[in-house]
Coordinates of C-alpha atoms and ligand atoms in Angstrom, one line a residue:
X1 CA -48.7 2.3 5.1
X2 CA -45.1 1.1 5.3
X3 CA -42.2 3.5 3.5
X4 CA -39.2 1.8 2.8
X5 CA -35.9 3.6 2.5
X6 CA -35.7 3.6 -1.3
X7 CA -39.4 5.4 -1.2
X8 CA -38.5 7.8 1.5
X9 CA -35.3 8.6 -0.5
X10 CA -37.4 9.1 -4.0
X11 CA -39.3 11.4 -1.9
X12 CA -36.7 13.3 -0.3
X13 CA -34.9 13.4 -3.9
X14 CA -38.0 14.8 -6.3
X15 CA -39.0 17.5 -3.0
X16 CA -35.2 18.9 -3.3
X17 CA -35.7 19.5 -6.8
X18 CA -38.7 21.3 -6.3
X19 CA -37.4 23.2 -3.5
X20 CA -34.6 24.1 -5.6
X21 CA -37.2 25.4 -8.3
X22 CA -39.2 27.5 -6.2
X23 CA -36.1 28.8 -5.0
X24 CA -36.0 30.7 -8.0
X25 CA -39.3 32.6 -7.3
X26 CA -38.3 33.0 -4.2
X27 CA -35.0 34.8 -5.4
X28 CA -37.1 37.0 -7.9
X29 CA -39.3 38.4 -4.7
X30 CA -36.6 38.6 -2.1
X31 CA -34.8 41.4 -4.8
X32 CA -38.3 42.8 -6.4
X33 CA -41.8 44.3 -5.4
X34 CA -43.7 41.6 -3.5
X35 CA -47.5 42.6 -2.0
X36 CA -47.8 42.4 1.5
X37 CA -50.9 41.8 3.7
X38 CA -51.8 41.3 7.2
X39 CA -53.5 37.6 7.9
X40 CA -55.9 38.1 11.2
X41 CA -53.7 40.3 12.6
X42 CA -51.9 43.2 11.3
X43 CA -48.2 41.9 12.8
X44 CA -49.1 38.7 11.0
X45 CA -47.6 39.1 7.5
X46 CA -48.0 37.4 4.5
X47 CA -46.6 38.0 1.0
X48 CA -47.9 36.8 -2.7
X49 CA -44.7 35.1 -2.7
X50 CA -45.6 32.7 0.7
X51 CA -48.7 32.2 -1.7
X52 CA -47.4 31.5 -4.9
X53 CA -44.1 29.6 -3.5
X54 CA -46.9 27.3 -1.2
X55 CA -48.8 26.1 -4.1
X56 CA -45.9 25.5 -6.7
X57 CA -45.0 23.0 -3.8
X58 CA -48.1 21.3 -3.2
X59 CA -49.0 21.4 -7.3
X60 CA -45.8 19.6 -7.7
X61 CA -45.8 17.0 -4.5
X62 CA -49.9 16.5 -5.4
X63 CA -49.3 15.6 -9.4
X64 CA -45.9 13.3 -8.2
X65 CA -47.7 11.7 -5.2
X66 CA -51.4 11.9 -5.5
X67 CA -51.8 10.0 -1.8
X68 CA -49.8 11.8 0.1
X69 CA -50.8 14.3 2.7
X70 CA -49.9 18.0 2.6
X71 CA -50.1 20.6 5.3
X72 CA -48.8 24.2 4.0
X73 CA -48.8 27.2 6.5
X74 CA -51.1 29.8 3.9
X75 CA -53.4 26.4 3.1
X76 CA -53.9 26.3 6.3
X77 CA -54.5 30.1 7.2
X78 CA -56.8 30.4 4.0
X79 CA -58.7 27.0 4.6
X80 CA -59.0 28.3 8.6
X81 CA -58.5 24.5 9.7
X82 CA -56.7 22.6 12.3
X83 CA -53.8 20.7 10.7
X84 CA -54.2 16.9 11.1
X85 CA -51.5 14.1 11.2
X86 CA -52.3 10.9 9.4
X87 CA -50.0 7.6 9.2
X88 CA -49.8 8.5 5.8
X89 CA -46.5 9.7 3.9
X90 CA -47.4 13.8 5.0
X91 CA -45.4 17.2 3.5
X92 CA -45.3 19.8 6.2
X93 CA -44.1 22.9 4.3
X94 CA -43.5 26.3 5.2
X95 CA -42.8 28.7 2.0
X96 CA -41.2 31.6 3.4
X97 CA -40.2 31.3 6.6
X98 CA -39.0 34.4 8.3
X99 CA -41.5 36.5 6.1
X100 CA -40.9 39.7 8.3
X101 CA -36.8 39.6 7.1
X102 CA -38.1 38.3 3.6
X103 CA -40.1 41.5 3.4
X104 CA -37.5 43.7 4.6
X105 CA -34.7 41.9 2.3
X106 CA -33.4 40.5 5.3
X107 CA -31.6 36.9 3.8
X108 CA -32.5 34.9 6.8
X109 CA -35.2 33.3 5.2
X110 CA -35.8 30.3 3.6
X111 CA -38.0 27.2 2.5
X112 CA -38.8 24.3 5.0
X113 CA -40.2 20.9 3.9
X114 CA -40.6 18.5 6.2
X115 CA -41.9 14.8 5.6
X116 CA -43.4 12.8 8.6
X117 CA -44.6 9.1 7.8
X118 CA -46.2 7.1 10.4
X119 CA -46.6 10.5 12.7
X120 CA -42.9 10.2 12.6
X121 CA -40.3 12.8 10.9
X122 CA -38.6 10.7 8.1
X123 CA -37.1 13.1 5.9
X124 CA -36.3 17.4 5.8
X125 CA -35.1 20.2 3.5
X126 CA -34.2 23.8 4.8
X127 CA -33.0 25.9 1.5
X128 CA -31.8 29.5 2.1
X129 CA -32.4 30.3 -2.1
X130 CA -29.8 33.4 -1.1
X131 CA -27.1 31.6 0.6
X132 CA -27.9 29.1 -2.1
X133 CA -27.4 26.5 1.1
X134 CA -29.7 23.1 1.2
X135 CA -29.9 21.6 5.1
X136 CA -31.0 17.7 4.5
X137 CA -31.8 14.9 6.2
X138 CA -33.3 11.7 6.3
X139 CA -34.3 9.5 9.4
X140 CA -31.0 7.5 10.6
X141 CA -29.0 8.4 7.4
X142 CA -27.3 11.9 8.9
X143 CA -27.5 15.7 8.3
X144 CA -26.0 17.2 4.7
X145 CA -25.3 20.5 3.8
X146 CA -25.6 21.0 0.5
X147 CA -24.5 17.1 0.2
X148 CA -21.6 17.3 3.0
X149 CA -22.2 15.9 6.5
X150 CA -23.1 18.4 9.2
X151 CA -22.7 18.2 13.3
X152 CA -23.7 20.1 16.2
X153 CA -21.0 22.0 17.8
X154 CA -19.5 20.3 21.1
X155 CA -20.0 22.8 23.2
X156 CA -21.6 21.2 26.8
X157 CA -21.7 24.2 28.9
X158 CA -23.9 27.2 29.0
X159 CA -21.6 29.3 29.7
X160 CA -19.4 28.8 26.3
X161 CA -23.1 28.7 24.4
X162 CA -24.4 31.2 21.6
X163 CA -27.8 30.8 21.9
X164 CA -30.9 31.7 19.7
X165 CA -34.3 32.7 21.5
X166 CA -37.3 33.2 19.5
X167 CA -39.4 35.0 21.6
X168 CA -42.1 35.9 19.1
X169 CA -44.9 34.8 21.5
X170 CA -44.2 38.3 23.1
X171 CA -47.2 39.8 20.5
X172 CA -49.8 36.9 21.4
X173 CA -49.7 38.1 25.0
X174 CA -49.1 41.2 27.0
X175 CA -49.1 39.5 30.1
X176 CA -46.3 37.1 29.0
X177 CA -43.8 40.1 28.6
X178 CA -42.0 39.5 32.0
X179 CA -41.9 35.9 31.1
X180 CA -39.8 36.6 28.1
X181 CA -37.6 39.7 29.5
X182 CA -36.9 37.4 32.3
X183 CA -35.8 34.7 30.4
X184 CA -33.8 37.1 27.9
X185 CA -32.2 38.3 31.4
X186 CA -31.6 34.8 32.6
X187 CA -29.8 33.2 29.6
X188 CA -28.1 36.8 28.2
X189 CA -26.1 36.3 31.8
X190 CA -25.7 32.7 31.6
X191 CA -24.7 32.3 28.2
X192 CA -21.8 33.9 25.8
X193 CA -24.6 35.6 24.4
X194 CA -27.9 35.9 22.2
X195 CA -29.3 35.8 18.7
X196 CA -32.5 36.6 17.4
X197 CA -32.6 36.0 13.5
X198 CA -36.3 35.6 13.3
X199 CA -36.6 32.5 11.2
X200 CA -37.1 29.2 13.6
X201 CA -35.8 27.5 10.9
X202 CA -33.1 28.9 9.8
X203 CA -32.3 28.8 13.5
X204 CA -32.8 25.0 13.7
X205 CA -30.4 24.6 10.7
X206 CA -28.0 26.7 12.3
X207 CA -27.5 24.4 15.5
X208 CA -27.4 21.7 13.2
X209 CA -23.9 22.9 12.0
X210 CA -23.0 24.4 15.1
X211 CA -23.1 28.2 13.9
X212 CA -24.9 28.3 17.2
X213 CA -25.2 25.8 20.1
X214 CA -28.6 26.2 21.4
X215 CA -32.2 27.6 20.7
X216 CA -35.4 27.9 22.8
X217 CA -38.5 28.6 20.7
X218 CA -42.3 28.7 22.0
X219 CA -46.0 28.5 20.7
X220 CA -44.5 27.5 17.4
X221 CA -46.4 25.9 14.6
X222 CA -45.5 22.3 13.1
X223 CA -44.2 24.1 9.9
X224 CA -41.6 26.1 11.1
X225 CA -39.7 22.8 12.5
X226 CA -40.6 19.8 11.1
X227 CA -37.7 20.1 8.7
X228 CA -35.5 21.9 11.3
X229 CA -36.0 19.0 14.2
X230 CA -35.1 16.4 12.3
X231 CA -32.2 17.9 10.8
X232 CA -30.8 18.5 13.9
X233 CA -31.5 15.4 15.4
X234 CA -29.6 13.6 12.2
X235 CA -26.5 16.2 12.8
X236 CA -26.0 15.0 16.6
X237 CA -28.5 17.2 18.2
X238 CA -31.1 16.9 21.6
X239 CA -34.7 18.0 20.9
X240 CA -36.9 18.6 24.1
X241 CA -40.2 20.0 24.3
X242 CA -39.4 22.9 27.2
X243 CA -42.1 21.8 29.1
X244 CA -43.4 18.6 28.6
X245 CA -41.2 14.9 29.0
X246 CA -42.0 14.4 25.6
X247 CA -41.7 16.3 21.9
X248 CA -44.3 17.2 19.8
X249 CA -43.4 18.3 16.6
X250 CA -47.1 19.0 15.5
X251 CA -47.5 21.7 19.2
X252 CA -43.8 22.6 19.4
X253 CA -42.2 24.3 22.8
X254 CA -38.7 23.7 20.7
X255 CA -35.7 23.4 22.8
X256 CA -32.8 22.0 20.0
X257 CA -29.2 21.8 21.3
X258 CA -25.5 20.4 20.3
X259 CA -26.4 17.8 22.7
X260 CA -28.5 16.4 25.4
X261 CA -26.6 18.0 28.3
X262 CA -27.0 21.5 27.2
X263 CA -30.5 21.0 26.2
X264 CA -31.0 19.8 30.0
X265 CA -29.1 22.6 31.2
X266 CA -31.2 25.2 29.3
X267 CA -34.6 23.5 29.9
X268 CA -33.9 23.7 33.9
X269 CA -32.7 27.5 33.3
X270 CA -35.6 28.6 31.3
X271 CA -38.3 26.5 33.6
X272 CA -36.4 27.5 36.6
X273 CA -36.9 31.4 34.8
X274 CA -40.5 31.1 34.5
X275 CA -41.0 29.7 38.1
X276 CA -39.4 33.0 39.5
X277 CA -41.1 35.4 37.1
X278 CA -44.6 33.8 38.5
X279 CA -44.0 34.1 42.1
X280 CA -43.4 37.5 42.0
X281 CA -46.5 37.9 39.5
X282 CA -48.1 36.6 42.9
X283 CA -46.3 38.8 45.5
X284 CA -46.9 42.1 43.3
X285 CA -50.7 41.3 43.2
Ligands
LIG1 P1 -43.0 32.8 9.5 O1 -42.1 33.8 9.0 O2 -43.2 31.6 8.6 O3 -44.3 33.3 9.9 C1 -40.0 34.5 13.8 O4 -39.7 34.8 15.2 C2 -40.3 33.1 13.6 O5 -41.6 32.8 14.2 C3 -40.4 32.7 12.2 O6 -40.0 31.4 12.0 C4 -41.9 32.9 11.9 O7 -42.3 32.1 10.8 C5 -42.5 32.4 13.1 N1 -43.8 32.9 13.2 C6 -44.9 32.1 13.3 N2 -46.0 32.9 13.3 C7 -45.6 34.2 13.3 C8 -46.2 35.5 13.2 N3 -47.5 35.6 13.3 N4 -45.4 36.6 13.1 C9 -44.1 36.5 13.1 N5 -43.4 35.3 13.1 C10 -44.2 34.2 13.2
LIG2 CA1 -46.3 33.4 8.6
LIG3 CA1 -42.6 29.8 9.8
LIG4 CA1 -44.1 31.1 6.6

């Protein structure tokens, strides 16, 4: 299935308008009474609001473009299947992200849409409903906030970096914990300093504009960067995958930086991090 520009720009046009709808639920349960439940594990939160958001999104995307793919985080949860990429034009949405500071009125949250086509990222909308601030892109056509163009910051050393570290893999193992202090160690000395706002994409979008230089996230899920990755990629920005030589947006290990020399110099510190943590993991046992 081929997408020309026009299509992917229809596409990219109707999802903002429905992002910009849902926004208003989203508003209503950011300020009111919202029930909230644990999915399979009781740190794993959900709201009626990630539901209700979720399926105004894929009602409207399903009834505009009835052969399209969809892959929502709660479809997902509730359907307990493995998402699958097709060539075909496919929504990757994430309702709330940053549920945790959506719960606690917390306005780092948003809505993330991306759109991949051919396995490839093609289009993305991050929209803070608070903030009122829409991040945009489309494959080879640039970065937009709220319509104006965005870029990375130019920041090339570690040293001058403000750098966001996810490190929400902490709760899926205990015996990763001195994995992430010691790279919390590592990059707090190394860098100007740390942030922690606990949505990934929020985070992506802010590297995108350069409200911070760098972020390392691990043992992501596809929906809390599809949007993010590309939008940082159209601003100016290097994605690497922290371990591997190539990105996955579908298993992301997301390192996203202003450019391609500071992503380098973070993916060295962090792996360089981890290589240190495990040998003395060895000598202690
Ligand atoms: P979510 O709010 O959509 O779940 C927080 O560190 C970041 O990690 C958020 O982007 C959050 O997305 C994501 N994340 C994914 N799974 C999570 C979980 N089970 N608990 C907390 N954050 C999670
Ligand atoms: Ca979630
Ligand atoms: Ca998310
Ligand atoms: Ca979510």
């Amino acid at each position: 299935i081929m997408s020309n520009e026009i299509d992917i720009r229809n596409y990219i046009e109707f999802a903002k308008e429905l992002t910009l709808k849902a926004g208003e639920i989203f508003k209503c349960g950011f300020e009111g009474q919202k029930i909230v439940e644990a999915k399979e594990h009781e740190w794993d939160l959900v709201t009626d609001y990630d539901k209700k958001i979720e399926k105004q999104l894929i009602s409207g995307l399903k009834s505009k473009f009835p052969d399209h793919e969809i892959i929502g985080e709660e479809d997902t949860a509730e359907g307990k299947k493995e998402p699958v990429l097709t060539d075909k034009p496919t929504w990757i949405i994430d309702p709330i992200d940053g549920t945790l500071n959506f719960i606690n009125s917390f306005p780092e949250t948003c809505i993330s849409i991306g759109l991949a086509i051919c396995k490839e990222l093609s289009g993305g909308i991050i929209y803070n409903p608070l903030s009122d601030e829409m991040y945009t892109a489309i494959k080879g056509q640039g970065a937009f906030l709220n319509g104006k163009p965005i870029h990375t910051s130019c920041v090339t050393e570690l040293k001058k970096a403000l750098i966001e570290l996810e490190f929400f893999s902490l709760r899926f193992s205990s015996k990763n914990r001195d994995i992430i202090l010691g790279r919390l160690d590592a990059v707090l000395h190394a860098s100007r300093g740390i942030r922690h706002i606990g949505s990934a994409a929020m985070a992506l979008a802010y590297v995108a504009k350069g409200a911070l230089d760098s972020l390392h996230m691990d043992h992501l899920q596809p929906w809390d960067v599809a949007a993010g990755v590309l939008i940082v990629r159209e601003a100016g920005g290097a994605v690497l995958d922290a371990k591997e030589e190539r990105y996955d947006f579908m298993k992301p290990n997301t390192i996203a930086a202003a450019n391609c020399t500071l992503a380098m110099e973070i993916k060295e510190l962090i792996n360089n991090t981890d290589l240190k943590t495990m040998r003395k993991r060895l000598t202690r046992t």
